[in-house]
Short mmCIF file of C-alpha atoms in Angstrom, two decimals:
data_model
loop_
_atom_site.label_atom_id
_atom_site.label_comp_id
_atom_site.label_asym_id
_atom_site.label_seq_id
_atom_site.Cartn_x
_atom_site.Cartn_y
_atom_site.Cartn_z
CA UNK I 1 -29.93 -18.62 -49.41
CA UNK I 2 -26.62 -20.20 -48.41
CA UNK I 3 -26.15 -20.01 -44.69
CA UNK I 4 -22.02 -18.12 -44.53
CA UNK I 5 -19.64 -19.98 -42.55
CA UNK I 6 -16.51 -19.64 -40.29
CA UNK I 7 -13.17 -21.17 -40.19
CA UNK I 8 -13.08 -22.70 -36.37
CA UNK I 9 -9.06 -22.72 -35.37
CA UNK I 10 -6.81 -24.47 -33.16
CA UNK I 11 -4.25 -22.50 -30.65
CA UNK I 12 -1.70 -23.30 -33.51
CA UNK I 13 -3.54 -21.67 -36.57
CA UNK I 14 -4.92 -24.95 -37.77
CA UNK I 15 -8.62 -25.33 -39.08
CA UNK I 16 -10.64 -27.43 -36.60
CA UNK I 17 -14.47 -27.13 -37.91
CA UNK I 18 -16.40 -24.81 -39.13
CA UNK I 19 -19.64 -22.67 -37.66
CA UNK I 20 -22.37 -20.48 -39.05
CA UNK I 21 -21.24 -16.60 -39.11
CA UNK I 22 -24.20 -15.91 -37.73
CA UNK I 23 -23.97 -17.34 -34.49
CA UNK I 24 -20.42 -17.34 -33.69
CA UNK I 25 -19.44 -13.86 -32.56
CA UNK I 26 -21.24 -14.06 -28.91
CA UNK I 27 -20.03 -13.53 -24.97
CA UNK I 28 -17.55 -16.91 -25.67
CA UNK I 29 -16.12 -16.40 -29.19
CA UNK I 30 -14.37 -19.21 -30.42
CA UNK I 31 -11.05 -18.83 -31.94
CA UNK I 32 -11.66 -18.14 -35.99
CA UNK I 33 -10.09 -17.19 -39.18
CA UNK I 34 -10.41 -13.48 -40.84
CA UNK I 35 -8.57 -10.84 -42.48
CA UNK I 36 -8.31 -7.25 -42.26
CA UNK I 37 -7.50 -4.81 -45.84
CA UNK I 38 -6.14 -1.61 -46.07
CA UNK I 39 -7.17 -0.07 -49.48
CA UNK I 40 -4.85 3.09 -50.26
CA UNK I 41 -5.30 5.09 -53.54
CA UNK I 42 -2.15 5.62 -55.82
CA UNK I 43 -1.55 8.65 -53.62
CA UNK I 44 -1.37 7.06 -50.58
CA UNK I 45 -5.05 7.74 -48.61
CA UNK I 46 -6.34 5.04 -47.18
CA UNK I 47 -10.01 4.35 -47.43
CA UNK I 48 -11.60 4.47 -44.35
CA UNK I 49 -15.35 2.86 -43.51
CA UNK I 50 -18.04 3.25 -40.52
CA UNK I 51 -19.63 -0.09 -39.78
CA UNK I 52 -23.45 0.04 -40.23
CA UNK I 53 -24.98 0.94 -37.16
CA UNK I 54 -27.09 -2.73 -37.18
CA UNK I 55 -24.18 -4.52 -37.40
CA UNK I 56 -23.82 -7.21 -34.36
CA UNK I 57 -20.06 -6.38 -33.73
CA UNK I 58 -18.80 -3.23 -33.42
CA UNK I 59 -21.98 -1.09 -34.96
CA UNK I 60 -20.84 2.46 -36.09
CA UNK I 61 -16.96 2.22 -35.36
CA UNK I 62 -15.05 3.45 -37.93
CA UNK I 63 -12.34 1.06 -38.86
CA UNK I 64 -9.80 0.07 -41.50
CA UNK I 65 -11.26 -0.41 -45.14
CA UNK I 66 -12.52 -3.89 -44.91
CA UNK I 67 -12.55 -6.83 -42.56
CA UNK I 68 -13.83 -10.26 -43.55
CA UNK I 69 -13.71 -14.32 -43.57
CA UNK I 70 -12.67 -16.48 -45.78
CA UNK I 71 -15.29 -18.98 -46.67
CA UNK I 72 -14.25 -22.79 -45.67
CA UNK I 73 -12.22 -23.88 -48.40
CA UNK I 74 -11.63 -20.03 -50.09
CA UNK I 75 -8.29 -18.80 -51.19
CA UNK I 76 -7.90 -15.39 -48.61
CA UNK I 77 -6.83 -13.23 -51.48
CA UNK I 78 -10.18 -13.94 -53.27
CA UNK I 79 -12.01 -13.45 -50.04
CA UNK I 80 -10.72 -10.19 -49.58
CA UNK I 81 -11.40 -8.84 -53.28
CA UNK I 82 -15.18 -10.17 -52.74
CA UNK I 83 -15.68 -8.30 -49.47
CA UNK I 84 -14.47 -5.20 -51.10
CA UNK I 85 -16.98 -5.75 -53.88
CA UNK I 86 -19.73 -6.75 -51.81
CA UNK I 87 -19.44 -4.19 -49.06
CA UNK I 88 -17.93 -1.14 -51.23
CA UNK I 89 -18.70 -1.73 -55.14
CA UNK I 90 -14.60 -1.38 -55.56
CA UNK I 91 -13.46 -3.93 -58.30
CA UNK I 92 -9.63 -4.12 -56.89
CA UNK I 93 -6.41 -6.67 -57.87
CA UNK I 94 -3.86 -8.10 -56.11
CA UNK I 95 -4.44 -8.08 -52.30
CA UNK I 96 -1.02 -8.14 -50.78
CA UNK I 97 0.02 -9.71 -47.12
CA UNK I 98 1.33 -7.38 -44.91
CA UNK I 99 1.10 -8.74 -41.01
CA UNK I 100 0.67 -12.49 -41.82
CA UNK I 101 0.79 -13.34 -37.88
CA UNK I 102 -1.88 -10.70 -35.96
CA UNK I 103 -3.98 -11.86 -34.24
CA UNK I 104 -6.65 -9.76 -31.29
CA UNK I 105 -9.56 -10.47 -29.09
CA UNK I 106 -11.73 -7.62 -28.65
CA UNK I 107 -15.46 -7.24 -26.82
CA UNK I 108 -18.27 -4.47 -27.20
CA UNK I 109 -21.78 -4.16 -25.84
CA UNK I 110 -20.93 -8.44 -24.58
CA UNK I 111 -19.79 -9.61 -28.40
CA UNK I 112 -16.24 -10.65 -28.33
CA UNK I 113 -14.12 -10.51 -31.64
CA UNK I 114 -11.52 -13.37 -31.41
CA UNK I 115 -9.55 -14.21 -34.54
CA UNK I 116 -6.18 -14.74 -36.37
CA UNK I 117 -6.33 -11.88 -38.89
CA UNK I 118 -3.75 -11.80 -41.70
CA UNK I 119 -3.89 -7.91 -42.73
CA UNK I 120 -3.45 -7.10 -46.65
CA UNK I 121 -3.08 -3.84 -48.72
CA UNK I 122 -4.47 -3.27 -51.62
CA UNK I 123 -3.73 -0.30 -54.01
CA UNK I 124 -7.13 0.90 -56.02
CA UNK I 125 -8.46 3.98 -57.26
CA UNK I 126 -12.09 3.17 -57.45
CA UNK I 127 -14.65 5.29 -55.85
CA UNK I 128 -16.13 3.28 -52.68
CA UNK I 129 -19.77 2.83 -52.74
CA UNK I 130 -21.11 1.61 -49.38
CA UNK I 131 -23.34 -1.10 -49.59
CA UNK I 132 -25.73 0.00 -46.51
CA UNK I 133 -26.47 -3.25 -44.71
CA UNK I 134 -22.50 -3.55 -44.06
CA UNK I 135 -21.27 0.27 -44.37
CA UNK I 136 -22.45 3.45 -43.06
CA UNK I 137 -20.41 5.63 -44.78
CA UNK I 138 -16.64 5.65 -46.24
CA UNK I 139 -13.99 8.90 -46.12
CA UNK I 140 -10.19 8.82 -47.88
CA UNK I 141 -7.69 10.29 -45.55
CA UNK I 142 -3.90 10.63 -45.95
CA UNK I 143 -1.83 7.67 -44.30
CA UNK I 144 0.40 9.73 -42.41
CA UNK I 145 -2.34 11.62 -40.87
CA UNK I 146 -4.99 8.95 -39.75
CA UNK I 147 -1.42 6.67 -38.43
CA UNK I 148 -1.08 9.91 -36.76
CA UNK I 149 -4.42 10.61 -35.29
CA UNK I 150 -4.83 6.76 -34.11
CA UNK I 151 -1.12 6.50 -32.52
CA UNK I 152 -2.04 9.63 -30.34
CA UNK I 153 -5.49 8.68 -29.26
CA UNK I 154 -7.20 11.47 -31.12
CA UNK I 155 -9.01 9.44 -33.71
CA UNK I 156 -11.68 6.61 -32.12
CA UNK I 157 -10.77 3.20 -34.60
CA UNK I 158 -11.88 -0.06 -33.95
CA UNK I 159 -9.90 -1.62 -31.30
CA UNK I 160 -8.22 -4.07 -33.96
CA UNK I 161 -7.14 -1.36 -36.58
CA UNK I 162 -5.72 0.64 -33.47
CA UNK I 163 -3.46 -2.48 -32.89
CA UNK I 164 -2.78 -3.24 -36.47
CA UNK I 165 -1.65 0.51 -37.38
CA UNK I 166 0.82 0.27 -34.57
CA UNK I 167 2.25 -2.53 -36.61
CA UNK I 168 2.12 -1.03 -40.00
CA UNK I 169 3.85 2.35 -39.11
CA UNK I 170 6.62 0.47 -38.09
CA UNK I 171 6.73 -0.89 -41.78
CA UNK I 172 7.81 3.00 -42.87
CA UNK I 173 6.02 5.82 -43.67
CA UNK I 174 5.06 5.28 -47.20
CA UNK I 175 2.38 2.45 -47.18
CA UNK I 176 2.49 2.16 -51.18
CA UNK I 177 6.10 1.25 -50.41
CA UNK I 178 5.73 -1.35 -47.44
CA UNK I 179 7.78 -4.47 -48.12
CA UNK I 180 5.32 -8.00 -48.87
CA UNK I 181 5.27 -10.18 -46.35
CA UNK I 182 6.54 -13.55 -46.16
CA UNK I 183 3.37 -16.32 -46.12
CA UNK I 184 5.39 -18.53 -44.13
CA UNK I 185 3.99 -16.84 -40.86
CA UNK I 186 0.48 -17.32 -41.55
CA UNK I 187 -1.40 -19.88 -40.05
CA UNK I 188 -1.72 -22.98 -41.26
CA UNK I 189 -5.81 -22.89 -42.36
CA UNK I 190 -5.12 -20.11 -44.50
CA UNK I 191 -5.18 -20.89 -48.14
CA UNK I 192 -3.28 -18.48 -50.40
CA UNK I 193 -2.86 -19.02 -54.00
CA UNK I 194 -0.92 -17.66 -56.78
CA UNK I 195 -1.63 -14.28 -56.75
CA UNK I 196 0.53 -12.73 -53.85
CA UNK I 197 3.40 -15.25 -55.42
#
């Protein structure tokens, strides 16, 4: 079985090594690459998952769709298509950059999250099918609602999606209609290919 790796980054957003996934979400996380995806339908409800409850960060939060790494060396686009297969059986296209510069450092139960996190949208109708060791469960909700329910406080989200919805809502209220972003703000380890061109 191939042992999963981490991109290892520099203050600036440059790659600096790599480590195993495995062991480097702990009390002292080093700085690392991911992204985060927000998978709407063509009516505009986003896809929303619970983390398995096993999971060693953040077990049974619900959060945004689907959060991931790229693999050293794997275009970020590709990397989020494959985490949508592999954790929700959803064949999808065309990832699309939204918030090329967030980045958050959040802790739970002594496991600190730390990572630059380019957050994508994708637009796909398939049914989600949780893949158990890496979803609990999945609901579809209406954007303007769950925006709604996390601005307020009334909805508990992982601490990250709470951050990046205050960015997307500020994008307008139609998320099928939010503008692509420009890949010129994401750091500099990301690899991006010609997709999103």
């Amino acid at each position: 079985m191939t042992v999963e790796q981490v991109v290892l980054l520099a203050e600036d957003g440059s790659a600096i090594g790599v480590e195993d996934k495995a062991v480097v979400h702990h009390a002292d996380t080093p700085l690392h690459l991911a992204f985060s995806s927000y998978v709407f339908d063509s009516a505009g409800r986003i896809v929303l998952t619970r983390r398995a409850l096993h999971k060693k960060t953040f077990p049974g939060v619900w959060t945004n769709t689907c959060c991931g790494h790229p693999l050293p060396d794997e275009d970020m686009a590709q990397a989020v298509l494959r985490r949508l297969r592999d954790e929700l059986g959803m064949t999808c296209s065309e990832p699309e950059l939204l918030l090329p510069r967030f980045r958050y450092r959040a802790e739970m139960g002594g496991v600190v999250e730390n990572e630059m996190c380019p957050v994508f949208r994708v637009v796909c109708d398939d049914e989600p099918v949780p893949n158990p060791a890496e979803v609990d469960s999945a609901e579809r909700v209406p954007w303007a609602e769950f925006a709604r329910s996390v601005l307020d406080g009334t909805r508990e989200i992982s601490p990250w999606a709470k951050l990046q919805v205050a960015e997307l809502v500020k994008l307008g209220p139609d998320p099928l209609a939010w503008p692509v972003a420009d890949r010129a703000g994401l750091p500099s380890a990301v690899r991006l290919g010609s997709p999103l061109q």
